[in-house]
PDB file of C-alpha atoms in Angstrom:
ATOM      1  CA  MET A   1       0.000   0.000   0.000  1.00  0.00           C
ATOM      2  CA  ILE A   2       1.276   3.453  -0.882  1.00  0.00           C
ATOM      3  CA  LYS A   3       0.194   6.900   0.275  1.00  0.00           C
ATOM      4  CA  LYS A   4      -0.470   9.828  -2.050  1.00  0.00           C
ATOM      5  CA  GLN A   5      -1.001  13.450  -1.166  1.00  0.00           C
ATOM      6  CA  LEU A   6      -4.546  14.590  -1.805  1.00  0.00           C
ATOM      7  CA  LYS A   7      -3.274  17.066  -4.421  1.00  0.00           C
ATOM      8  CA  ASP A   8      -1.989  14.140  -6.519  1.00  0.00           C
ATOM      9  CA  ILE A   9      -5.331  12.322  -6.742  1.00  0.00           C
ATOM     10  CA  ILE A  10      -7.767  15.180  -7.342  1.00  0.00           C
ATOM     11  CA  THR A  11      -8.308  17.456 -10.310  1.00  0.00           C
ATOM     12  CA  ASP A  12      -9.399  20.479  -8.268  1.00  0.00           C
ATOM     13  CA  ILE A  13     -10.521  21.897  -4.957  1.00  0.00           C
ATOM     14  CA  ASP A  14     -12.631  25.029  -4.998  1.00  0.00           C
ATOM     15  CA  SER A  15     -15.268  26.901  -3.080  1.00  0.00           C
ATOM     16  CA  GLY A  16     -18.468  28.662  -3.992  1.00  0.00           C
ATOM     17  CA  MET A  17     -19.839  32.110  -3.415  1.00  0.00           C
ATOM     18  CA  ARG A  18     -23.022  34.052  -2.891  1.00  0.00           C
ATOM     19  CA  PRO A  19     -24.234  37.142  -4.695  1.00  0.00           C
ATOM     20  CA  LYS A  20     -23.965  40.579  -3.087  1.00  0.00           C
ATOM     21  CA  GLY A  21     -26.908  40.964  -0.777  1.00  0.00           C
ATOM     22  CA  GLY A  22     -26.953  37.257   0.061  1.00  0.00           C
ATOM     23  CA  VAL A  23     -29.496  34.577  -0.718  1.00  0.00           C
ATOM     24  CA  SER A  24     -32.835  33.453   0.659  1.00  0.00           C
ATOM     25  CA  THR A  25     -35.376  30.705   0.258  1.00  0.00           C
ATOM     26  CA  THR A  26     -37.040  32.774  -2.478  1.00  0.00           C
ATOM     27  CA  SER A  27     -34.150  34.599  -4.190  1.00  0.00           C
ATOM     28  CA  GLY A  28     -33.792  32.266  -7.177  1.00  0.00           C
ATOM     29  CA  THR A  29     -34.281  28.762  -8.545  1.00  0.00           C
ATOM     30  CA  ILE A  30     -30.831  27.152  -8.147  1.00  0.00           C
ATOM     31  CA  PRO A  31     -30.090  25.533  -4.742  1.00  0.00           C
ATOM     32  CA  SER A  32     -27.056  26.963  -2.929  1.00  0.00           C
ATOM     33  CA  LEU A  33     -25.814  24.556  -0.276  1.00  0.00           C
ATOM     34  CA  GLY A  34     -23.858  25.501   2.822  1.00  0.00           C
ATOM     35  CA  ALA A  35     -22.497  23.867   5.948  1.00  0.00           C
ATOM     36  CA  GLU A  36     -25.990  23.518   7.424  1.00  0.00           C
ATOM     37  CA  HIS A  37     -26.914  21.055   4.658  1.00  0.00           C
ATOM     38  CA  LEU A  38     -24.220  18.480   5.531  1.00  0.00           C
ATOM     39  CA  SER A  39     -25.080  16.007   8.285  1.00  0.00           C
ATOM     40  CA  ASP A  40     -22.761  14.261  10.721  1.00  0.00           C
ATOM     41  CA  GLY A  41     -23.274  10.914   9.002  1.00  0.00           C
ATOM     42  CA  GLY A  42     -21.934  11.917   5.600  1.00  0.00           C
ATOM     43  CA  ASN A  43     -25.382  12.622   4.192  1.00  0.00           C
ATOM     44  CA  PHE A  44     -27.288  15.727   3.214  1.00  0.00           C
ATOM     45  CA  HIS A  45     -30.344  17.272   4.767  1.00  0.00           C
ATOM     46  CA  PHE A  46     -32.242  19.692   2.622  1.00  0.00           C
ATOM     47  CA  ASP A  47     -34.128  21.772   5.170  1.00  0.00           C
ATOM     48  CA  ASN A  48     -34.190  25.513   4.617  1.00  0.00           C
ATOM     49  CA  ILE A  49     -32.498  25.509   1.207  1.00  0.00           C
ATOM     50  CA  LYS A  50     -31.359  28.900  -0.043  1.00  0.00           C
ATOM     51  CA  TYR A  51     -31.441  29.721  -3.746  1.00  0.00           C
ATOM     52  CA  ILE A  52     -29.440  31.766  -6.230  1.00  0.00           C
ATOM     53  CA  THR A  53     -30.605  33.089  -9.574  1.00  0.00           C
ATOM     54  CA  GLU A  54     -29.873  31.240 -12.780  1.00  0.00           C
ATOM     55  CA  SER A  55     -27.916  34.222 -14.108  1.00  0.00           C
ATOM     56  CA  PHE A  56     -25.693  34.271 -11.008  1.00  0.00           C
ATOM     57  CA  PHE A  57     -25.150  30.514 -11.316  1.00  0.00           C
ATOM     58  CA  LYS A  58     -24.118  30.900 -14.954  1.00  0.00           C
ATOM     59  CA  SER A  59     -21.620  33.604 -13.950  1.00  0.00           C
ATOM     60  CA  MET A  60     -19.941  31.300 -11.413  1.00  0.00           C
ATOM     61  CA  ASN A  61     -16.701  29.736 -12.599  1.00  0.00           C
ATOM     62  CA  LYS A  62     -16.368  27.514  -9.520  1.00  0.00           C
ATOM     63  CA  GLY A  63     -18.517  25.835  -6.882  1.00  0.00           C
ATOM     64  CA  LYS A  64     -20.974  24.101  -9.223  1.00  0.00           C
ATOM     65  CA  ILE A  65     -21.934  20.717  -7.783  1.00  0.00           C
ATOM     66  CA  GLU A  66     -21.503  17.621  -9.946  1.00  0.00           C
ATOM     67  CA  LYS A  67     -21.855  13.887  -9.381  1.00  0.00           C
ATOM     68  CA  ASN A  68     -18.838  12.340  -7.583  1.00  0.00           C
ATOM     69  CA  ASN A  69     -17.891  15.628  -5.911  1.00  0.00           C
ATOM     70  CA  ILE A  70     -16.928  15.577  -2.249  1.00  0.00           C
ATOM     71  CA  LEU A  71     -18.225  18.530  -0.236  1.00  0.00           C
ATOM     72  CA  LEU A  72     -16.356  19.580   2.908  1.00  0.00           C
ATOM     73  CA  VAL A  73     -17.214  22.254   5.483  1.00  0.00           C
ATOM     74  CA  LYS A  74     -14.210  24.568   5.653  1.00  0.00           C
ATOM     75  CA  ASP A  75     -15.029  26.922   8.526  1.00  0.00           C
ATOM     76  CA  GLY A  76     -17.187  27.466  11.567  1.00  0.00           C
ATOM     77  CA  ALA A  77     -18.492  25.102  14.213  1.00  0.00           C
ATOM     78  CA  THR A  78     -18.974  22.178  11.807  1.00  0.00           C
ATOM     79  CA  THR A  79     -15.571  22.335  10.104  1.00  0.00           C
ATOM     80  CA  GLY A  80     -14.629  18.923   8.738  1.00  0.00           C
ATOM     81  CA  LYS A  81     -18.126  17.621   7.991  1.00  0.00           C
ATOM     82  CA  ILE A  82     -18.119  15.887   4.653  1.00  0.00           C
ATOM     83  CA  CYS A  83     -20.642  14.540   2.102  1.00  0.00           C
ATOM     84  CA  PHE A  84     -20.518  12.709  -1.208  1.00  0.00           C
ATOM     85  CA  VAL A  85     -22.606  13.699  -4.216  1.00  0.00           C
ATOM     86  CA  ASP A  86     -23.908  10.495  -5.785  1.00  0.00           C
ATOM     87  CA  GLU A  87     -26.772   9.553  -8.078  1.00  0.00           C
ATOM     88  CA  SER A  88     -29.290  10.063  -5.263  1.00  0.00           C
ATOM     89  CA  PHE A  89     -28.502  13.799  -5.041  1.00  0.00           C
ATOM     90  CA  PRO A  90     -31.906  15.355  -5.780  1.00  0.00           C
ATOM     91  CA  TYR A  91     -30.801  18.417  -7.745  1.00  0.00           C
ATOM     92  CA  GLY A  92     -29.681  18.375 -11.365  1.00  0.00           C
ATOM     93  CA  VAL A  93     -28.152  21.820 -10.936  1.00  0.00           C
ATOM     94  CA  ALA A  94     -26.833  23.196  -7.627  1.00  0.00           C
ATOM     95  CA  ALA A  95     -23.985  25.225  -6.168  1.00  0.00           C
ATOM     96  CA  ILE A  96     -22.064  25.597  -2.932  1.00  0.00           C
ATOM     97  CA  ASN A  97     -21.486  28.740  -0.933  1.00  0.00           C
ATOM     98  CA  GLU A  98     -18.183  30.080   0.392  1.00  0.00           C
ATOM     99  CA  HIS A  99     -18.282  27.904   3.527  1.00  0.00           C
ATOM    100  CA  LEU A 100     -17.749  24.649   1.630  1.00  0.00           C
ATOM    101  CA  PHE A 101     -14.918  23.142  -0.369  1.00  0.00           C
ATOM    102  CA  ARG A 102     -15.744  21.060  -3.419  1.00  0.00           C
ATOM    103  CA  ILE A 103     -13.165  18.324  -3.987  1.00  0.00           C
ATOM    104  CA  ILE A 104     -13.102  16.773  -7.454  1.00  0.00           C
ATOM    105  CA  PRO A 105     -11.435  13.338  -7.411  1.00  0.00           C
ATOM    106  CA  ASP A 106      -9.365  12.324 -10.439  1.00  0.00           C
ATOM    107  CA  LYS A 107     -11.282   9.221 -11.517  1.00  0.00           C
ATOM    108  CA  SER A 108      -8.248   7.914 -13.409  1.00  0.00           C
ATOM    109  CA  LYS A 109      -6.318   7.756 -10.114  1.00  0.00           C
ATOM    110  CA  ILE A 110      -8.877   6.947  -7.416  1.00  0.00           C
ATOM    111  CA  PHE A 111     -12.458   5.844  -6.969  1.00  0.00           C
ATOM    112  CA  PRO A 112     -14.344   8.953  -5.816  1.00  0.00           C
ATOM    113  CA  LYS A 113     -16.381   7.011  -3.241  1.00  0.00           C
ATOM    114  CA  TYR A 114     -13.205   5.462  -1.796  1.00  0.00           C
ATOM    115  CA  LEU A 115     -11.707   8.924  -1.379  1.00  0.00           C
ATOM    116  CA  PHE A 116     -14.894  10.100   0.328  1.00  0.00           C
ATOM    117  CA  TRP A 117     -14.915   7.181   2.761  1.00  0.00           C
ATOM    118  CA  TYR A 118     -11.260   7.721   3.580  1.00  0.00           C
ATOM    119  CA  LEU A 119     -11.716  11.455   4.215  1.00  0.00           C
ATOM    120  CA  PHE A 120     -14.856  10.668   6.245  1.00  0.00           C
ATOM    121  CA  SER A 121     -12.954   8.136   8.366  1.00  0.00           C
ATOM    122  CA  GLN A 122     -11.412   9.040  11.695  1.00  0.00           C
ATOM    123  CA  SER A 123      -7.926   8.875  10.187  1.00  0.00           C
ATOM    124  CA  GLY A 124      -8.796  11.014   7.165  1.00  0.00           C
ATOM    125  CA  ASN A 125     -10.741  13.579   9.158  1.00  0.00           C
ATOM    126  CA  ARG A 126      -7.932  13.855  11.695  1.00  0.00           C
ATOM    127  CA  GLN A 127      -5.543  14.761   8.871  1.00  0.00           C
ATOM    128  CA  ILE A 128      -7.992  17.362   7.533  1.00  0.00           C
ATOM    129  CA  MET A 129      -8.343  18.914  10.972  1.00  0.00           C
ATOM    130  CA  ASN A 130      -4.545  19.161  11.334  1.00  0.00           C
ATOM    131  CA  ASP A 131      -4.915  22.280   9.161  1.00  0.00           C
ATOM    132  CA  PHE A 132      -7.480  23.881  11.504  1.00  0.00           C
ATOM    133  CA  ARG A 133      -6.547  27.463  12.395  1.00  0.00           C
ATOM    134  CA  GLY A 134      -8.261  30.212  14.343  1.00  0.00           C
ATOM    135  CA  ALA A 135     -10.111  30.558  17.603  1.00  0.00           C
ATOM    136  CA  THR A 136     -13.422  32.372  17.258  1.00  0.00           C
ATOM    137  CA  VAL A 137     -14.367  31.273  13.744  1.00  0.00           C
ATOM    138  CA  GLY A 138     -11.656  28.818  12.848  1.00  0.00           C
ATOM    139  CA  GLY A 139     -11.369  26.762   9.733  1.00  0.00           C
ATOM    140  CA  ILE A 140      -9.238  24.849   7.283  1.00  0.00           C
ATOM    141  CA  SER A 141      -7.539  26.024   4.111  1.00  0.00           C
ATOM    142  CA  ARG A 142      -6.743  24.665   0.676  1.00  0.00           C
ATOM    143  CA  ASN A 143      -3.487  23.488   2.267  1.00  0.00           C
ATOM    144  CA  ILE A 144      -5.284  20.259   3.156  1.00  0.00           C
ATOM    145  CA  ILE A 145      -4.345  19.031  -0.324  1.00  0.00           C
ATOM    146  CA  GLU A 146      -0.698  19.170   0.809  1.00  0.00           C
ATOM    147  CA  ILE A 147      -1.336  17.753   4.298  1.00  0.00           C
ATOM    148  CA  VAL A 148      -3.730  14.842   3.742  1.00  0.00           C
ATOM    149  CA  GLU A 149      -2.168  11.563   2.610  1.00  0.00           C
ATOM    150  CA  VAL A 150      -4.498   8.894   1.271  1.00  0.00           C
ATOM    151  CA  PRO A 151      -3.564   5.192   1.402  1.00  0.00           C
ATOM    152  CA  LEU A 152      -3.921   3.597  -2.018  1.00  0.00           C
ATOM    153  CA  THR A 153      -3.823   0.139  -3.443  1.00  0.00           C
ATOM    154  CA  ASN A 154      -4.496  -0.874  -7.017  1.00  0.00           C
ATOM    155  CA  LYS A 155      -8.017  -0.345  -8.395  1.00  0.00           C
ATOM    156  CA  LYS A 156      -8.663  -4.057  -8.898  1.00  0.00           C
ATOM    157  CA  SER A 157      -7.947  -4.728  -5.234  1.00  0.00           C
ATOM    158  CA  ILE A 158     -10.278  -1.920  -4.158  1.00  0.00           C
ATOM    159  CA  LYS A 159     -13.064  -3.250  -6.405  1.00  0.00           C
ATOM    160  CA  GLU A 160     -12.648  -6.695  -4.847  1.00  0.00           C
ATOM    161  CA  GLN A 161     -12.735  -5.223  -1.334  1.00  0.00           C
ATOM    162  CA  ILE A 162     -15.902  -3.268  -2.121  1.00  0.00           C
ATOM    163  CA  LYS A 163     -17.518  -6.309  -3.742  1.00  0.00           C
ATOM    164  CA  ASP A 164     -16.779  -8.348  -0.603  1.00  0.00           C
ATOM    165  CA  GLN A 165     -18.553  -5.724   1.526  1.00  0.00           C
ATOM    166  CA  ILE A 166     -21.732  -5.726  -0.574  1.00  0.00           C
TER     167      ILE A 166
END
């Protein structure tokens, strides 16, 4: 088994944004997810969704949610919470706000779900939180891609391990 830095097995890490003046439950048609929408168990909860306009969404060059993305709370009281966007994600089009990171796994180097489960694990989350800075409203930075090391084995072995668990 080898370990790779997170930066070597992802294609990007970015964050979202909100329009000037903020967002509300009636300010548009595109869901804008924040830290409050990630649960402790690695799932989403969609209470009190805020929305952005379609024109604002189109102007965004980062933070657009896609299947196989990993979303990670980057600041505040819930720093380190993490969720995986799979086929059950209920929105065809959605974005993240500035309190989340969007991690895009490189599918040629790692199974996205494996990366999620590792980052969700105690060991992975501990590495993420090693970057935590600040007292009042602390958080983590993009430096996690340099800090976090992910244990890897070959893809065939991972597939066999997953198959055995199903």
